[in-house]
Amino acid sequence: MMSPRVRKKAYEAHEVAYRRMAREGMTTWNERLGQPAIDPDQLRFLRDAFAQPYVPRSGRVLEVGCGTAPMLRWIVKRGFEGMGVDVSRTAIALGRSLSRDVTLRVGDATRLRVASGSIDVVVDGNCLHCLVDDRDRVAFHREVARVLRPGGCFVLLTMARPIASRRRVGGRPGFVDGNVLYQPVPGARRYRRARRVGGGWHAPPRRFETASALLRMLRAHDLEPRLVRIVKSSAEEPVGHVAAVAVRGGPRR
Ligand SMILES: C[S@@+](CC[C@H](N)C(=O)[O-])C[C@H]1O[C@@H](n2cnc3c(N)ncnc32)[C@H](O)[C@@H]1O
């Protein structure tokens, strides 16, 4: 069983969603939204990222928030050894049933059970924006920097400010307060930061920062951004996105 701490952090929304997906025969997070397993923009960015001369050509890749691991499977085809961690045990079970080319484990992005300096590339599988608490976001970056070897790379893929619509984000009902998106989540009333709006309980499942705040956070953890792409929100895309490759600095003190 997931620890109460991890379950609380996931706000159950991900596990609930993956259970429904499994029942309905879906195999990727994006399939729920009727989208390709890997977002075409993110795929383009990944192609660019892995073509950069400072990005390792082989070695160990860790995807944090891998879900059923469509992205990780794409990456291992390029000659990497792939490991994935996700808080949802249903996602991990589903991912394992799809292929044996990757090693998948249930785990928490803020406490990776991975040896320090043992990873060549860490990929944020759109997980950072799931972490709404400041402490969790700092712990996430600290862990990324810890597990990367000096010179290793972090590929960040995350939602970001600005947000075009304050009422409907990603086509789902919800509301944004400060940098946090609240959405109706089963069992939301049990969570510390839950809010009651229009008769329904909402929990905070997403966090949006500006691109400059995201880059500052990378630098504060000795992760130097080398390639950055910022997509502003638009009529079609209510939430902005930031994609970046950051290189881990020299040996830690
Ligand atoms: C937007 S989904 C993307 C999943 C996957 N990368 C993909 O491309 O299909 C974000 C993932 O992060 C996971 N997640 C959320 N909070 C997490 C945490 N604290 N630790 C590890 N994974 C987490 C969710 O379960 C979910 O699978």
GROMACS .gro file of C-alpha atoms in nm, residues 14-241:
model
  228
   14HIS     CA    1  -0.367   1.014  -1.043
   15GLU     CA    2  -0.429   0.669  -0.900
   16VAL     CA    3  -0.805   0.713  -0.946
   17ALA     CA    4  -0.750   0.821  -1.307
   18TYR     CA    5  -0.519   0.529  -1.385
   19ARG     CA    6  -0.764   0.279  -1.234
   20ARG     CA    7  -1.037   0.415  -1.457
   21MET     CA    8  -0.802   0.407  -1.756
   22ALA     CA    9  -0.714   0.043  -1.684
   23ARG     CA   10  -1.083  -0.048  -1.665
   24GLU     CA   11  -1.148   0.125  -1.997
   25GLY     CA   12  -0.850  -0.035  -2.172
   26MET     CA   13  -0.646   0.286  -2.202
   27THR     CA   14  -0.270   0.264  -2.174
   28THR     CA   15  -0.141   0.621  -2.154
   29TRP     CA   16  -0.224   0.933  -1.952
   30ASN     CA   17  -0.279   1.137  -2.270
   31GLU     CA   18  -0.524   0.882  -2.412
   32ARG     CA   19  -0.773   1.001  -2.146
   33LEU     CA   20  -0.763   1.337  -2.319
   34GLY     CA   21  -0.785   1.190  -2.669
   35GLN     CA   22  -0.425   1.292  -2.739
   36PRO     CA   23  -0.123   1.102  -2.874
   37ALA     CA   24   0.072   0.907  -2.609
   38ILE     CA   25   0.350   1.166  -2.630
   39ASP     CA   26   0.246   1.526  -2.690
   40PRO     CA   27   0.378   1.621  -3.039
   41ASP     CA   28   0.536   1.947  -2.909
   42GLN     CA   29   0.710   1.761  -2.630
   43LEU     CA   30   0.828   1.495  -2.873
   44ARG     CA   31   0.980   1.769  -3.091
   45PHE     CA   32   1.152   1.913  -2.786
   46LEU     CA   33   1.282   1.570  -2.680
   47ARG     CA   34   1.429   1.519  -3.030
   48ASP     CA   35   1.603   1.858  -3.005
   49ALA     CA   36   1.717   1.789  -2.649
   50PHE     CA   37   1.877   1.453  -2.727
   51ALA     CA   38   2.053   1.605  -3.029
   52GLN     CA   39   2.240   1.861  -2.815
   53PRO     CA   40   2.616   1.792  -2.796
   54TYR     CA   41   2.622   1.817  -2.416
   55VAL     CA   42   2.342   1.562  -2.370
   56PRO     CA   43   2.475   1.207  -2.314
   57ARG     CA   44   2.432   0.966  -2.608
   58SER     CA   45   2.384   0.662  -2.386
   59GLY     CA   46   2.371   0.563  -2.020
   60ARG     CA   47   2.096   0.558  -1.760
   61VAL     CA   48   1.780   0.765  -1.796
   62LEU     CA   49   1.539   0.813  -1.508
   63GLU     CA   50   1.189   0.945  -1.581
   64VAL     CA   51   1.019   1.092  -1.276
   65GLY     CA   52   0.638   1.069  -1.299
   66CYS     CA   53   0.669   0.813  -1.580
   67GLY     CA   54   0.308   0.693  -1.566
   68THR     CA   55   0.285   0.395  -1.802
   69ALA     CA   56   0.615   0.515  -1.956
   70PRO     CA   57   0.541   0.601  -2.322
   71MET     CA   58   0.812   0.868  -2.315
   72LEU     CA   59   1.066   0.644  -2.147
   73ARG     CA   60   1.009   0.370  -2.404
   74TRP     CA   61   1.073   0.624  -2.680
   75ILE     CA   62   1.397   0.727  -2.506
   76VAL     CA   63   1.531   0.371  -2.455
   77LYS     CA   64   1.492   0.309  -2.829
   78ARG     CA   65   1.774   0.563  -2.867
   79GLY     CA   66   2.010   0.333  -2.679
   80PHE     CA   67   1.959   0.431  -2.315
   81GLU     CA   68   1.886   0.212  -2.017
   82GLY     CA   69   1.551   0.333  -1.881
   83MET     CA   70   1.419   0.354  -1.527
   84GLY     CA   71   1.088   0.510  -1.432
   85VAL     CA   72   0.928   0.611  -1.103
   86ASP     CA   73   0.563   0.699  -1.047
   87VAL     CA   74   0.344   0.741  -0.743
   88SER     CA   75   0.057   0.542  -0.899
   89ARG     CA   76   0.089   0.166  -0.854
   90THR     CA   77  -0.176   0.107  -1.122
   91ALA     CA   78   0.028   0.312  -1.373
   92ILE     CA   79   0.341   0.115  -1.288
   93ALA     CA   80   0.161  -0.222  -1.319
   94LEU     CA   81   0.013  -0.115  -1.654
   95GLY     CA   82   0.352   0.013  -1.776
   96ARG     CA   83   0.520  -0.314  -1.679
   97SER     CA   84   0.257  -0.513  -1.868
   98LEU     CA   85   0.326  -0.312  -2.185
   99SER     CA   86   0.698  -0.383  -2.218
  100ARG     CA   87   1.001  -0.519  -2.040
  101ASP     CA   88   1.240  -0.271  -2.203
  102VAL     CA   89   1.217  -0.037  -1.904
  103THR     CA   90   1.243  -0.082  -1.527
  104LEU     CA   91   0.947   0.075  -1.349
  105ARG     CA   92   0.899   0.131  -0.977
  106VAL     CA   93   0.635   0.285  -0.752
  107GLY     CA   94   0.793   0.579  -0.573
  108ASP     CA   95   0.780   0.941  -0.475
  109ALA     CA   96   0.952   1.212  -0.680
  110THR     CA   97   1.052   1.393  -0.362
  111ARG     CA   98   1.233   1.086  -0.219
  112LEU     CA   99   1.394   0.890  -0.498
  113ARG     CA  100   1.534   0.554  -0.399
  114VAL     CA  101   1.819   0.592  -0.647
  115ALA     CA  102   2.194   0.614  -0.571
  116SER     CA  103   2.355   0.961  -0.578
  117GLY     CA  104   2.537   1.050  -0.900
  118SER     CA  105   2.418   0.732  -1.074
  119ILE     CA  106   2.200   0.879  -1.351
  120ASP     CA  107   2.305   1.037  -1.683
  121VAL     CA  108   1.972   1.196  -1.776
  122VAL     CA  109   1.668   1.270  -1.558
  123VAL     CA  110   1.341   1.349  -1.739
  124ASP     CA  111   1.052   1.524  -1.569
  125GLY     CA  112   0.756   1.336  -1.719
  126ASN     CA  113   0.523   1.632  -1.655
  127CYS     CA  114   0.547   1.555  -1.284
  128LEU     CA  115   0.675   1.881  -1.136
  129HIS     CA  116   0.345   2.059  -1.203
  130CYS     CA  117   0.172   1.786  -0.999
  131LEU     CA  118   0.367   1.896  -0.690
  132VAL     CA  119   0.183   2.189  -0.539
  133ASP     CA  120   0.369   2.239  -0.211
  134ASP     CA  121   0.682   2.455  -0.199
  135ARG     CA  122   0.870   2.198   0.010
  136ASP     CA  123   0.789   1.919  -0.235
  137ARG     CA  124   0.907   2.125  -0.530
  138VAL     CA  125   1.236   2.203  -0.359
  139ALA     CA  126   1.276   1.836  -0.261
  140PHE     CA  127   1.207   1.733  -0.622
  141HIS     CA  128   1.490   1.955  -0.753
  142ARG     CA  129   1.723   1.849  -0.472
  143GLU     CA  130   1.663   1.486  -0.564
  144VAL     CA  131   1.715   1.547  -0.936
  145ALA     CA  132   2.050   1.716  -0.865
  146ARG     CA  133   2.151   1.443  -0.619
  147VAL     CA  134   2.088   1.146  -0.851
  148LEU     CA  135   2.248   1.308  -1.159
  149ARG     CA  136   2.619   1.263  -1.214
  150PRO     CA  137   2.818   1.587  -1.266
  151GLY     CA  138   2.767   1.683  -1.631
  152GLY     CA  139   2.444   1.483  -1.645
  153CYS     CA  140   2.131   1.649  -1.784
  154PHE     CA  141   1.785   1.725  -1.656
  155VAL     CA  142   1.504   1.752  -1.910
  156LEU     CA  143   1.220   1.956  -1.761
  157LEU     CA  144   0.871   1.936  -1.916
  158THR     CA  145   0.616   2.135  -1.722
  159MET     CA  146   0.306   2.350  -1.734
  160ALA     CA  147   0.370   2.715  -1.656
  161ARG     CA  148   0.221   3.058  -1.626
  162PRO     CA  149   0.059   3.252  -1.782
  163ILE     CA  150  -0.282   3.084  -1.770
  164ALA     CA  151  -0.540   3.216  -2.017
  165SER     CA  152  -0.859   3.095  -1.850
  166ARG     CA  153  -0.914   3.118  -1.477
  167ARG     CA  154  -1.223   2.898  -1.487
  168ARG     CA  155  -1.154   2.606  -1.716
  169VAL     CA  156  -0.805   2.471  -1.751
  170GLY     CA  157  -0.733   2.176  -1.977
  171GLY     CA  158  -1.104   2.162  -2.065
  172ARG     CA  159  -1.198   2.061  -1.710
  173PRO     CA  160  -1.396   2.262  -1.455
  174GLY     CA  161  -1.182   2.412  -1.184
  175PHE     CA  162  -1.042   2.738  -1.059
  176VAL     CA  163  -0.702   2.893  -1.018
  177ASP     CA  164  -0.596   3.057  -0.695
  178GLY     CA  165  -0.254   3.216  -0.704
  179ASN     CA  166  -0.029   2.962  -0.878
  180VAL     CA  167  -0.244   2.661  -0.794
  181LEU     CA  168  -0.520   2.500  -1.001
  182TYR     CA  169  -0.801   2.342  -0.798
  183GLN     CA  170  -1.009   2.072  -0.964
  184PRO     CA  171  -1.288   1.844  -0.846
  185VAL     CA  172  -1.110   1.536  -0.719
  186PRO     CA  173  -1.273   1.227  -0.563
  187GLY     CA  174  -1.221   1.236  -0.188
  188ALA     CA  175  -1.093   1.594  -0.201
  189ARG     CA  176  -1.257   1.695   0.126
  190ARG     CA  177  -1.004   1.484   0.316
  191TYR     CA  178  -0.711   1.698   0.209
  192ARG     CA  179  -0.571   1.982   0.414
  193ARG     CA  180  -0.588   2.237   0.134
  194ALA     CA  181  -0.923   2.129  -0.012
  195ARG     CA  182  -1.178   2.404  -0.086
  196ARG     CA  183  -1.553   2.390  -0.128
  197VAL     CA  184  -1.680   2.574  -0.433
  198GLY     CA  185  -2.027   2.558  -0.592
  199GLY     CA  186  -2.126   2.270  -0.366
  200GLY     CA  187  -1.828   2.052  -0.468
  201TRP     CA  188  -1.493   1.978  -0.304
  202HIS     CA  189  -1.183   2.075  -0.499
  203ALA     CA  190  -0.823   1.974  -0.432
  204PRO     CA  191  -0.508   2.137  -0.569
  205PRO     CA  192  -0.365   1.902  -0.831
  206ARG     CA  193  -0.149   2.140  -1.040
  207ARG     CA  194   0.095   2.422  -0.979
  208PHE     CA  195   0.204   2.681  -1.234
  209GLU     CA  196   0.511   2.902  -1.206
  210THR     CA  197   0.648   3.159  -1.444
  211ALA     CA  198   0.931   3.052  -1.672
  212SER     CA  199   1.176   3.277  -1.484
  213ALA     CA  200   1.079   3.124  -1.148
  214LEU     CA  201   1.127   2.775  -1.294
  215LEU     CA  202   1.472   2.864  -1.429
  216ARG     CA  203   1.570   3.026  -1.097
  217MET     CA  204   1.475   2.706  -0.918
  218LEU     CA  205   1.698   2.503  -1.153
  219ARG     CA  206   1.996   2.733  -1.098
  220ALA     CA  207   1.945   2.724  -0.721
  221HIS     CA  208   2.006   2.349  -0.743
  222ASP     CA  209   2.318   2.367  -0.954
  223LEU     CA  210   2.126   2.278  -1.271
  224GLU     CA  211   2.233   2.521  -1.543
  225PRO     CA  212   1.969   2.570  -1.818
  226ARG     CA  213   2.124   2.534  -2.165
  227LEU     CA  214   1.820   2.487  -2.389
  228VAL     CA  215   1.489   2.652  -2.299
  229ARG     CA  216   1.158   2.664  -2.483
  230ILE     CA  217   0.870   2.871  -2.353
  231VAL     CA  218   0.519   2.828  -2.494
  232LYS     CA  219   0.277   3.102  -2.394
  233SER     CA  220  -0.087   3.019  -2.332
  234SER     CA  221  -0.328   3.088  -2.618
  235ALA     CA  222  -0.693   3.048  -2.711
  236GLU     CA  223  -0.630   2.680  -2.798
  237GLU     CA  224  -0.388   2.614  -2.515
  238PRO     CA  225  -0.508   2.767  -2.188
  239VAL     CA  226  -0.187   2.690  -1.998
  240GLY     CA  227   0.170   2.786  -2.086
  241HIS     CA  228   0.451   2.530  -2.099
   0.00000   0.00000   0.00000
